Short mmCIF file of C-alpha atoms in Angstrom, two decimals:
data_model
loop_
_atom_site.label_atom_id
_atom_site.label_comp_id
_atom_site.label_asym_id
_atom_site.label_seq_id
_atom_site.Cartn_x
_atom_site.Cartn_y
_atom_site.Cartn_z
CA MET A 1 0.18 -0.47 0.36
CA MET A 2 3.22 1.96 0.15
CA ALA A 3 1.95 3.18 -3.53
CA SER A 4 -1.32 4.65 -2.37
CA GLN A 5 0.61 7.18 0.19
CA SER A 6 3.49 7.85 -2.22
CA LEU A 7 0.27 9.05 -4.62
CA SER A 8 -1.40 10.99 -1.55
CA ASP A 9 1.98 12.35 -1.17
CA ARG A 10 1.94 13.47 -5.03
CA VAL A 11 -1.01 14.73 -5.02
CA LEU A 12 -0.16 17.17 -2.13
CA ALA A 13 2.69 17.87 -3.79
CA ARG A 14 0.89 19.26 -6.67
CA ASP A 15 2.25 16.39 -9.14
CA PRO A 16 0.04 16.32 -12.53
CA ARG A 17 0.02 13.14 -13.06
CA ALA A 18 -0.86 12.16 -9.93
CA ILE A 19 -4.23 14.00 -9.59
CA ALA A 20 -4.82 12.43 -13.06
CA ARG A 21 -4.15 8.99 -11.57
CA GLY A 22 -6.63 9.72 -8.46
CA ILE A 23 -8.82 11.07 -10.21
CA SER A 24 -9.06 8.54 -11.96
CA LEU A 25 -9.38 5.86 -9.09
CA ILE A 26 -12.64 8.24 -7.93
CA GLU A 27 -13.83 8.57 -11.12
CA ASP A 28 -13.98 4.22 -11.69
CA GLU A 29 -15.00 4.54 -7.79
CA THR A 30 -12.20 1.98 -6.74
CA PRO A 31 -11.39 0.72 -3.01
CA ALA A 32 -8.03 2.82 -3.91
CA GLY A 33 -10.02 6.17 -4.81
CA THR A 34 -11.94 6.02 -1.45
CA LEU A 35 -8.45 5.25 0.67
CA LEU A 36 -6.84 8.60 -1.05
CA VAL A 37 -9.77 10.78 -0.45
CA GLY A 38 -9.55 9.29 3.47
CA ARG A 39 -5.67 10.34 3.11
CA ILE A 40 -6.17 14.20 1.43
CA PHE A 41 -9.03 15.62 2.72
CA ALA A 42 -7.20 16.96 5.85
CA HIS A 43 -5.67 19.29 3.57
CA THR A 44 -8.93 20.59 1.90
CA GLY A 45 -10.84 23.83 2.36
CA ARG A 46 -8.44 26.36 1.32
CA ALA A 47 -9.43 26.12 -2.55
CA TYR A 48 -12.68 28.17 -3.75
CA LEU A 49 -15.28 26.85 -5.46
CA VAL A 50 -16.98 28.25 -8.89
CA GLY A 51 -19.28 26.56 -10.52
CA ILE A 52 -20.44 27.61 -14.23
CA THR A 53 -23.77 26.57 -15.74
CA GLY A 54 -26.05 26.95 -17.64
CA PRO A 55 -27.92 25.84 -21.10
CA PRO A 56 -25.31 24.14 -24.39
CA GLY A 57 -24.25 26.57 -26.49
CA ALA A 58 -23.99 30.06 -23.97
CA GLY A 59 -19.92 30.26 -24.25
CA LYS A 60 -19.62 28.49 -20.95
CA SER A 61 -15.96 26.58 -22.00
CA THR A 62 -14.87 30.07 -23.52
CA LEU A 63 -15.91 31.62 -20.60
CA VAL A 64 -14.02 29.28 -18.39
CA ASP A 65 -10.65 29.65 -20.56
CA ARG A 66 -10.68 33.84 -20.22
CA LEU A 67 -11.37 33.21 -16.30
CA ILE A 68 -8.31 31.08 -16.13
CA SER A 69 -6.11 33.92 -18.11
CA ASN A 70 -7.26 36.87 -15.93
CA LEU A 71 -6.66 34.52 -12.80
CA ARG A 72 -3.39 33.64 -14.11
CA LYS A 73 -2.15 37.33 -14.62
CA GLU A 74 -3.40 37.84 -10.91
CA GLY A 75 -0.66 34.99 -9.83
CA LYS A 76 -3.21 32.46 -8.81
CA THR A 77 -3.11 28.28 -9.77
CA VAL A 78 -6.82 26.79 -11.10
CA GLY A 79 -8.44 24.03 -11.45
CA VAL A 80 -11.20 22.86 -13.81
CA LEU A 81 -13.54 20.09 -13.75
CA ALA A 82 -15.32 20.32 -17.53
CA VAL A 83 -17.68 18.07 -16.66
CA ASP A 84 -18.97 16.45 -20.44
CA PRO A 85 -21.52 13.89 -21.99
CA THR A 86 -20.34 10.65 -21.85
CA SER A 87 -19.23 8.49 -25.14
CA PRO A 88 -21.51 5.09 -25.68
CA PHE A 89 -18.05 3.28 -27.11
CA SER A 90 -15.19 4.53 -23.96
CA GLY A 91 -17.89 5.60 -21.17
CA GLY A 92 -15.58 8.48 -21.06
CA ALA A 93 -15.93 12.24 -21.55
CA ILE A 94 -16.62 13.06 -25.46
CA LEU A 95 -14.91 16.13 -25.28
CA GLY A 96 -11.41 15.44 -23.69
CA ASP A 97 -8.50 17.63 -21.85
CA ARG A 98 -6.49 18.73 -24.67
CA VAL A 99 -9.89 19.99 -26.97
CA ARG A 100 -10.60 21.98 -24.16
CA MET A 101 -8.98 25.39 -23.28
CA GLN A 102 -5.25 24.59 -24.96
CA ALA A 103 -3.70 27.36 -24.34
CA HIS A 104 -3.27 26.55 -20.46
CA ALA A 105 -1.81 22.99 -21.60
CA GLU A 106 1.27 23.34 -20.75
CA ASP A 107 1.10 26.01 -17.68
CA THR A 108 1.93 24.33 -14.78
CA GLY A 109 -0.11 26.30 -12.65
CA VAL A 110 -3.59 24.97 -14.35
CA PHE A 111 -4.99 21.58 -14.27
CA ILE A 112 -7.98 20.98 -16.27
CA ARG A 113 -9.80 17.82 -16.34
CA SER A 114 -13.15 16.64 -18.68
CA MET A 115 -15.26 14.26 -16.32
CA ALA A 116 -18.21 12.01 -17.72
CA THR A 117 -21.31 11.96 -16.35
CA ARG A 118 -21.58 8.43 -16.82
CA GLY A 119 -25.59 8.65 -17.12
CA HIS A 120 -25.67 11.15 -13.94
CA LEU A 121 -28.28 14.15 -14.22
CA GLY A 122 -27.79 17.02 -12.69
CA GLY A 123 -25.39 18.34 -14.61
CA LEU A 124 -22.36 16.98 -13.59
CA ALA A 125 -20.37 13.96 -12.88
CA ARG A 126 -21.33 11.95 -9.22
CA THR A 127 -17.91 12.18 -8.40
CA THR A 128 -17.27 15.31 -9.25
CA ALA A 129 -17.07 16.34 -5.56
CA GLU A 130 -14.24 14.21 -4.99
CA ALA A 131 -12.24 15.25 -7.76
CA ALA A 132 -13.01 18.81 -6.51
CA ILE A 133 -11.00 17.55 -3.05
CA VAL A 134 -8.54 16.50 -5.48
CA LEU A 135 -7.67 19.44 -6.47
CA ASP A 136 -8.11 21.61 -2.99
CA ALA A 137 -5.61 19.44 -1.59
CA ALA A 138 -3.26 19.78 -4.55
CA GLY A 139 -3.52 23.53 -3.45
CA TYR A 140 -5.24 25.24 -6.12
CA ASP A 141 -6.14 28.77 -5.47
CA MET A 142 -9.35 28.43 -7.44
CA VAL A 143 -11.42 25.12 -8.46
CA ILE A 144 -13.46 25.88 -11.41
CA ILE A 145 -16.21 23.68 -12.35
CA GLU A 146 -18.22 23.68 -15.61
CA THR A 147 -21.31 21.69 -16.25
CA VAL A 148 -22.73 19.58 -18.67
CA GLY A 149 -25.03 22.11 -20.39
CA VAL A 150 -27.97 19.33 -20.58
CA GLY A 151 -31.02 22.07 -19.95
CA GLN A 152 -33.06 23.40 -16.97
CA ASP A 153 -32.05 20.48 -14.59
CA GLU A 154 -28.33 21.41 -14.03
CA VAL A 155 -29.30 22.29 -9.90
CA ASP A 156 -26.47 20.12 -8.71
CA ILE A 157 -24.16 22.55 -8.99
CA VAL A 158 -25.48 25.12 -5.86
CA ARG A 159 -24.86 21.97 -4.08
CA MET A 160 -21.16 22.47 -5.20
CA ALA A 161 -19.92 25.08 -5.60
CA ASP A 162 -18.95 28.67 -3.34
CA VAL A 163 -20.30 30.73 -5.62
CA SER A 164 -22.94 29.70 -8.90
CA VAL A 165 -22.39 31.20 -12.03
CA VAL A 166 -25.37 30.55 -14.17
CA THR A 167 -25.09 31.50 -18.27
CA LEU A 168 -27.14 32.26 -20.69
CA VAL A 169 -27.33 33.73 -24.12
CA PRO A 170 -29.95 36.19 -26.20
CA GLY A 171 -31.77 35.07 -29.08
CA THR A 172 -32.17 31.25 -28.46
CA GLY A 173 -35.20 31.75 -26.08
CA ASP A 174 -33.49 30.30 -22.87
CA GLU A 175 -34.24 33.12 -20.72
CA VAL A 176 -37.72 32.50 -20.78
CA GLN A 177 -36.83 28.71 -20.27
CA ALA A 178 -34.42 29.69 -16.89
CA LEU A 179 -37.00 31.77 -15.64
CA LYS A 180 -39.87 28.73 -15.52
CA ALA A 181 -37.10 26.50 -13.76
CA GLY A 182 -35.42 26.33 -10.85
CA ILE A 183 -31.97 27.89 -11.97
CA MET A 184 -33.26 31.78 -11.06
CA GLU A 185 -32.82 29.60 -6.83
CA ILE A 186 -29.30 28.40 -7.39
CA ALA A 187 -27.47 31.89 -9.38
CA ASP A 188 -25.47 33.96 -7.02
CA ILE A 189 -24.74 35.38 -10.52
CA PHE A 190 -26.18 35.95 -13.45
CA VAL A 191 -23.89 36.60 -16.50
CA VAL A 192 -25.18 37.42 -20.02
CA ASN A 193 -22.97 35.78 -22.35
CA LYS A 194 -22.95 36.80 -26.42
CA SER A 195 -23.80 40.26 -25.12
CA ASP A 196 -22.54 41.90 -28.75
CA ARG A 197 -25.46 39.57 -30.04
CA GLU A 198 -28.98 41.20 -30.65
CA GLY A 199 -31.62 40.63 -28.06
CA ALA A 200 -29.00 40.73 -25.05
CA ASP A 201 -30.29 43.76 -23.03
CA ARG A 202 -34.11 42.36 -23.53
CA THR A 203 -32.52 39.16 -21.99
CA ALA A 204 -30.85 41.26 -19.37
CA ALA A 205 -33.74 43.34 -18.84
CA SER A 206 -35.71 39.63 -18.36
CA ILE A 207 -33.51 38.54 -15.58
CA GLU A 208 -33.85 41.57 -13.82
CA MET A 209 -37.61 41.97 -13.83
CA MET A 210 -37.88 38.41 -12.81
CA LEU A 211 -35.33 39.42 -9.33
CA ALA A 212 -37.00 42.65 -8.75
CA THR A 213 -40.65 41.07 -8.73
CA ASP A 214 -39.34 37.82 -6.66
CA GLU A 215 -40.82 38.50 -2.71
CA ALA A 216 -38.87 35.73 -1.33
CA MET A 217 -35.35 37.50 -2.62
CA GLY A 218 -35.00 39.39 1.70
CA GLU A 219 -32.52 41.99 1.99
CA GLY A 220 -29.58 39.25 1.18
CA TRP A 221 -27.73 38.58 -2.00
CA ARG A 222 -29.50 39.79 -4.61
CA PRO A 223 -27.65 38.67 -7.74
CA PRO A 224 -26.41 40.86 -10.17
CA VAL A 225 -27.14 40.54 -14.09
CA LEU A 226 -23.79 40.50 -15.70
CA ARG A 227 -23.05 41.00 -19.49
CA THR A 228 -19.89 39.51 -21.42
CA GLU A 229 -18.02 38.80 -24.44
CA ALA A 230 -15.73 35.74 -23.85
CA THR A 231 -14.43 35.41 -27.14
CA SER A 232 -12.95 38.98 -26.73
CA GLY A 233 -12.68 39.07 -23.08
CA ARG A 234 -15.22 41.85 -21.83
CA GLY A 235 -16.80 41.70 -18.86
CA ILE A 236 -14.86 38.78 -17.65
CA ASP A 237 -12.82 41.19 -15.52
CA GLU A 238 -15.72 42.60 -14.36
CA LEU A 239 -17.45 38.86 -13.41
CA LEU A 240 -14.52 38.72 -11.41
CA ALA A 241 -14.38 41.09 -9.12
CA MET A 242 -18.33 40.33 -8.75
CA ILE A 243 -17.38 36.67 -7.63
CA ASN A 244 -14.83 38.58 -5.65
CA ARG A 245 -17.33 40.44 -4.21
CA PHE A 246 -19.93 37.76 -3.65
CA ARG A 247 -16.65 36.24 -1.62
CA VAL A 248 -16.17 38.61 1.12
CA GLN A 249 -19.34 39.35 1.76
CA SER A 250 -20.91 36.00 1.95
CA SER A 251 -18.11 34.80 4.15
CA ASP A 252 -19.86 35.04 7.25
CA THR A 253 -21.82 32.10 5.76
CA LEU A 254 -19.47 30.25 3.66
CA GLY A 255 -19.28 27.79 6.74
CA ALA A 256 -23.03 27.43 7.31
CA ARG A 257 -22.72 26.35 2.77
CA ARG A 258 -20.19 24.03 3.13
CA ARG A 259 -21.28 22.58 5.64
CA ALA A 260 -24.70 21.61 3.57
CA ARG A 261 -22.73 20.50 0.62
CA GLY A 262 -21.15 17.78 3.15
CA GLU A 263 -24.62 17.38 4.84
CA TRP A 264 -25.64 16.66 0.76
CA ARG A 265 -22.99 14.76 0.01
CA LEU A 266 -22.70 12.49 2.84
CA ARG A 267 -26.30 11.46 2.61
CA GLU A 268 -25.88 10.41 -0.58
CA ILE A 269 -23.03 8.02 -0.31
CA LEU A 270 -24.51 6.53 2.64
CA SER A 271 -28.16 6.20 0.43
CA ARG A 272 -25.97 4.43 -2.19
CA ARG A 273 -24.11 2.16 0.29
CA PHE A 274 -26.90 1.16 1.91
CA MET A 275 -28.51 0.15 -1.40
CA ASN A 276 -24.75 -1.37 -2.35
CA HIS A 277 -25.56 -3.20 1.44
CA LEU A 278 -28.86 -4.24 0.33
CA GLU A 279 -28.42 -5.91 -2.87
CA HIS A 280 -25.19 -8.29 -1.96
CA ASN A 281 -25.53 -8.45 1.77
CA VAL A 282 -28.89 -8.66 3.12
CA LEU A 283 -31.66 -9.49 -0.18
CA GLY A 284 -30.82 -12.96 -1.45
CA PRO A 285 -29.23 -13.88 -5.46
CA GLY A 286 -32.22 -12.71 -7.85
CA GLU A 287 -34.18 -11.14 -5.21
CA PHE A 288 -34.84 -7.55 -6.15
CA SER A 289 -34.94 -8.17 -9.75
CA GLN A 290 -37.97 -10.64 -8.36
CA TRP A 291 -38.99 -7.82 -6.40
CA LEU A 292 -39.41 -5.54 -9.97
CA ASP A 293 -41.30 -8.34 -11.91
CA ARG A 294 -43.80 -8.35 -8.61
CA ILE A 295 -44.04 -4.67 -9.14
CA SER A 296 -44.08 -4.87 -12.73
CA ALA A 297 -46.80 -7.68 -12.87
CA ARG A 298 -48.83 -5.74 -10.20
CA GLU A 299 -48.23 -8.75 -7.61
CA ALA A 300 -47.13 -6.27 -5.47
CA ASP A 301 -46.60 -2.35 -4.63
CA PRO A 302 -43.43 -0.29 -4.84
CA TYR A 303 -43.79 0.82 -0.67
CA SER A 304 -44.90 -2.76 0.62
CA ALA A 305 -41.92 -4.15 -1.48
CA ALA A 306 -39.50 -1.73 -0.29
CA ALA A 307 -41.05 -2.59 3.69
CA GLU A 308 -40.36 -5.98 2.99
CA MET A 309 -37.10 -5.41 1.74
CA THR A 310 -35.71 -3.31 4.60
CA SER A 311 -37.67 -5.43 7.53
CA THR A 312 -34.49 -6.72 8.05
CA VAL A 313 -32.08 -4.29 8.51
CA PHE A 314 -34.44 -2.00 10.68
CA CYS A 315 -35.82 -4.68 12.52
CA ASP A 316 -36.11 -3.77 16.22
CA PRO A 317 -33.65 -5.33 17.62
CA THR A 318 -36.07 -6.12 20.94
CA GLN A 319 -37.24 -9.22 18.82
CA SER A 320 -34.44 -10.40 16.45
CA LYS A 321 -32.11 -13.39 18.27
CA LYS A 322 -28.41 -12.02 17.13
CA THR A 323 -27.12 -9.43 18.67
CA PRO A 324 -25.56 -6.22 16.52
CA ASP A 325 -22.31 -7.84 17.05
CA VAL A 326 -23.47 -11.65 15.96
CA ILE A 327 -25.33 -9.97 12.79
CA SER A 328 -22.08 -7.98 11.88
CA ALA A 329 -19.90 -11.32 12.18
CA ALA A 330 -21.80 -13.13 9.77
CA ARG A 331 -21.70 -11.29 7.12
CA LEU A 332 -18.03 -12.77 7.10
CA THR A 333 -17.34 -15.46 4.89
CA ILE A 334 -14.12 -17.57 4.28
CA ASP A 335 -12.86 -16.61 0.88
CA HIS A 336 -9.92 -18.92 0.78
CA VAL A 337 -7.51 -20.95 2.82
CA GLY A 338 -3.61 -19.37 1.76
CA ILE A 339 -1.32 -22.57 1.59
CA ALA A 340 2.64 -21.72 0.93
CA VAL A 341 4.17 -24.04 -1.75
CA ALA A 342 8.01 -24.62 -3.66
CA ASP A 343 5.88 -24.28 -6.73
CA VAL A 344 2.30 -23.79 -7.75
CA ASP A 345 2.77 -25.67 -11.11
CA ALA A 346 4.43 -28.98 -9.30
CA SER A 347 1.85 -28.87 -6.53
CA LEU A 348 -1.55 -28.68 -9.15
CA LYS A 349 -0.64 -32.19 -9.71
CA PHE A 350 -2.57 -33.30 -6.56
CA PHE A 351 -5.35 -30.27 -6.69
CA THR A 352 -5.61 -30.61 -9.74
CA GLY A 353 -5.11 -34.35 -11.16
CA VAL A 354 -5.68 -36.82 -7.40
CA LEU A 355 -8.69 -34.54 -6.57
CA GLY A 356 -9.61 -33.87 -9.55
CA LEU A 357 -10.45 -29.80 -8.89
CA THR A 358 -10.14 -27.02 -10.71
CA SER A 359 -8.15 -24.42 -10.76
CA GLY A 360 -7.45 -21.00 -12.09
CA GLY A 361 -4.80 -18.65 -13.87
CA THR A 362 -1.88 -17.73 -12.04
CA GLU A 363 -0.97 -14.64 -11.23
CA ASP A 364 2.54 -12.59 -10.03
CA ILE A 365 1.38 -10.29 -7.18
CA LYS A 366 5.25 -7.55 -7.60
CA SER A 367 4.31 -6.32 -4.49
CA GLN A 368 4.40 -8.93 -2.07
CA ASN A 369 7.19 -11.21 -5.12
CA THR A 370 4.69 -13.98 -4.77
CA ARG A 371 2.75 -15.92 -7.46
CA VAL A 372 -0.89 -16.97 -6.89
CA ARG A 373 -3.18 -19.55 -7.90
CA PHE A 374 -6.36 -20.27 -6.95
CA ILE A 375 -8.11 -23.78 -6.74
CA ASP A 376 -11.95 -23.93 -6.43
CA THR A 377 -13.16 -25.70 -4.25
CA GLY A 378 -17.30 -24.66 -4.21
CA ASP A 379 -17.75 -22.99 -0.78
CA ALA A 380 -14.29 -21.44 -0.52
CA GLN A 381 -11.55 -21.41 -2.35
CA LEU A 382 -7.79 -22.79 -1.45
CA GLU A 383 -4.60 -20.24 -2.77
CA LEU A 384 -1.37 -21.74 -3.68
CA VAL A 385 1.31 -18.83 -2.85
CA GLU A 386 5.27 -19.33 -4.79
CA SER A 387 7.70 -17.26 -3.55
CA LEU A 388 9.20 -15.31 -5.89
CA ALA A 389 11.76 -13.62 -4.00
CA PRO A 390 14.12 -16.02 -0.93
CA ASP A 391 13.41 -12.56 1.00
CA SER A 392 9.30 -12.20 0.31
CA ALA A 393 7.38 -13.10 3.27
CA ILE A 394 6.13 -16.71 1.95
CA GLY A 395 10.08 -17.22 1.65
CA LYS A 396 10.64 -16.37 5.15
CA TYR A 397 7.98 -18.90 5.53
CA ILE A 398 9.10 -22.07 3.56
CA ASP A 399 12.95 -21.50 4.99
CA LYS A 400 11.49 -21.36 9.14
CA ARG A 401 8.78 -23.86 9.00
CA GLY A 402 8.93 -25.72 5.06
CA PRO A 403 5.48 -25.76 2.79
CA GLY A 404 2.15 -25.78 4.05
CA LEU A 405 -1.17 -24.08 5.48
CA HIS A 406 -0.40 -20.26 5.55
CA HIS A 407 -3.55 -18.00 6.16
CA VAL A 408 -7.40 -18.08 6.63
CA ALA A 409 -8.52 -15.10 4.54
CA LEU A 410 -12.10 -13.80 5.43
CA ARG A 411 -13.96 -12.13 2.74
CA VAL A 412 -15.50 -8.89 4.41
CA PRO A 413 -17.71 -5.85 2.99
CA ASP A 414 -16.05 -3.08 3.67
CA ILE A 415 -12.32 -3.47 4.53
CA GLN A 416 -11.45 -0.17 6.24
CA ALA A 417 -14.90 -0.88 8.50
CA ALA A 418 -13.51 -4.25 9.57
CA MET A 419 -9.86 -3.26 9.78
CA ALA A 420 -11.16 -0.19 12.74
CA ARG A 421 -13.65 -3.15 14.44
CA VAL A 422 -10.25 -5.13 14.50
CA VAL A 423 -8.65 -1.99 15.94
CA ALA A 424 -10.62 -1.20 18.37
CA ALA A 425 -10.90 -4.61 20.07
CA GLY A 426 -7.31 -3.54 21.03
CA VAL A 427 -6.76 -6.09 18.60
CA ARG A 428 -2.98 -5.73 16.44
CA MET A 429 -2.72 -5.38 12.56
CA ILE A 430 0.09 -6.18 10.51
CA ASP A 431 -0.81 -3.65 7.56
CA GLN A 432 -1.88 -0.69 8.71
CA VAL A 433 -3.50 0.80 5.71
CA PRO A 434 -5.31 -1.72 3.20
CA ARG A 435 -2.77 -3.49 0.54
CA GLN A 436 -3.45 -4.70 -3.24
CA GLY A 437 -4.11 -8.48 -2.91
CA ALA A 438 -4.87 -10.70 -5.96
CA HIS A 439 -8.10 -9.86 -9.06
CA GLY A 440 -7.98 -6.25 -7.59
CA SER A 441 -8.78 -7.19 -4.37
CA LEU A 442 -7.75 -4.81 -1.05
CA ILE A 443 -6.52 -7.03 1.93
CA ALA A 444 -4.42 -6.58 5.14
CA PHE A 445 -3.55 -9.51 7.52
CA VAL A 446 -3.93 -9.26 11.59
CA HIS A 447 -1.46 -10.02 13.64
CA PRO A 448 -1.18 -13.72 14.46
CA GLY A 449 0.03 -12.77 18.33
CA ASP A 450 -3.28 -11.79 19.04
CA THR A 451 -4.99 -14.64 17.19
CA HIS A 452 -3.77 -17.07 18.95
CA GLY A 453 -0.82 -18.05 16.42
CA VAL A 454 -3.27 -17.91 13.27
CA LEU A 455 -2.31 -15.71 10.70
CA VAL A 456 -5.86 -13.93 9.35
CA GLU A 457 -5.90 -12.34 5.81
CA LEU A 458 -9.15 -9.20 5.58
CA LYS A 459 -10.29 -9.09 2.05
CA GLN A 460 -12.52 -7.06 0.23
CA VAL A 461 -13.10 -8.54 -3.65
CA ALA A 462 -13.22 -5.54 -6.50
CA ALA A 463 -16.80 -5.50 -7.70
CA ALA A 464 -15.25 -6.91 -11.09
CA SER A 465 -13.85 -10.18 -9.20
CA GLU A 466 -16.81 -11.46 -7.40
CA GLY A 467 -15.83 -14.62 -8.70
CA HIS A 468 -12.82 -15.49 -7.64
#
């Protein structure tokens, strides 16, 4: 797991390759990405997050490009997250980093990343908030988040940015749509871009009129309506000055805004994790799909189905025969038994030739200097482990004790939670943080001195490796 530690250090040092790698891990929603966020989160809270949203064709990218140029003239460093539609072929962003804002590609004070929505609604990618954390921890003074521009439903930006800039363009009727939608409520600053076009004054006047008649505005900040021409740079200085003015004027409420942002994100993560726990640890195989079939056939309604599915999770503990500790422990299963061998291929003769078991392919674990091969026994697996270097842990084990049983691996749904529980009980861990195991899994070993001499491995399988 030293690689993860190195990655976090490199992110904090503003290494662009490490930042790009970290955001990729987060976008793919890997355990390594989660660990990275945990390592760097304490170093965040310094960057100011600016959200740029609005309909397609409003010139948001050009506007962001001009903002970068002006901020760099002021000596400010800038990170940009540009959310783009998802490619139906690669699953990535249709517009790439190099297509956008090419003039800043070689500027070490600027980092630009395109992110795919991957089906997430609201104008942002699901992991945009975590990607912003990476840029914040890397020490960028300002992080600009540009939404995808899909219409009038891009309200997620208000939950993520310290200031929300809504960009409109005259002559397309978008100003009418904006006034009908929730964009009026999320804007801290309005920008009428391409203001050299006919109808710019009418668009600005329409917004001003709605703001004047909004009885809910009160005496707080009244969103200004600015005019810009991003292609020529006209009005960009005024926009930056207004962003700074809002930053100063809203400084007293910034903490509350960020707390609300943290609450929204925490609830969203909890909701996703609860659904994952429900489907993988509570319901039986195919049970969720069966409920969908019953609802489709009008044999059950969604509310009754939800009540039935969650009854196990929310059962009255006084009516349950299992204590919370037992329920938690019941989710642990034996993943495999590790056997130290001198030669993986030679050892197969007994397990596959004599016993007739089926084996998978070999995999070299470079971080541990071992070669492993899993053998399927039906309920659990056997892992044959061969040393690739005399000074490896397996090599030393064989030199001292000879080939034989080495460890028992328990599969856990959340390795960090399992490690925390072990440590809280006063049991020592050999690994203080999870490290990479076979098939992309995360593993950590418990000290055998506290487990009656048995080397216990905790293992969280990767999502794509459930069959291993």
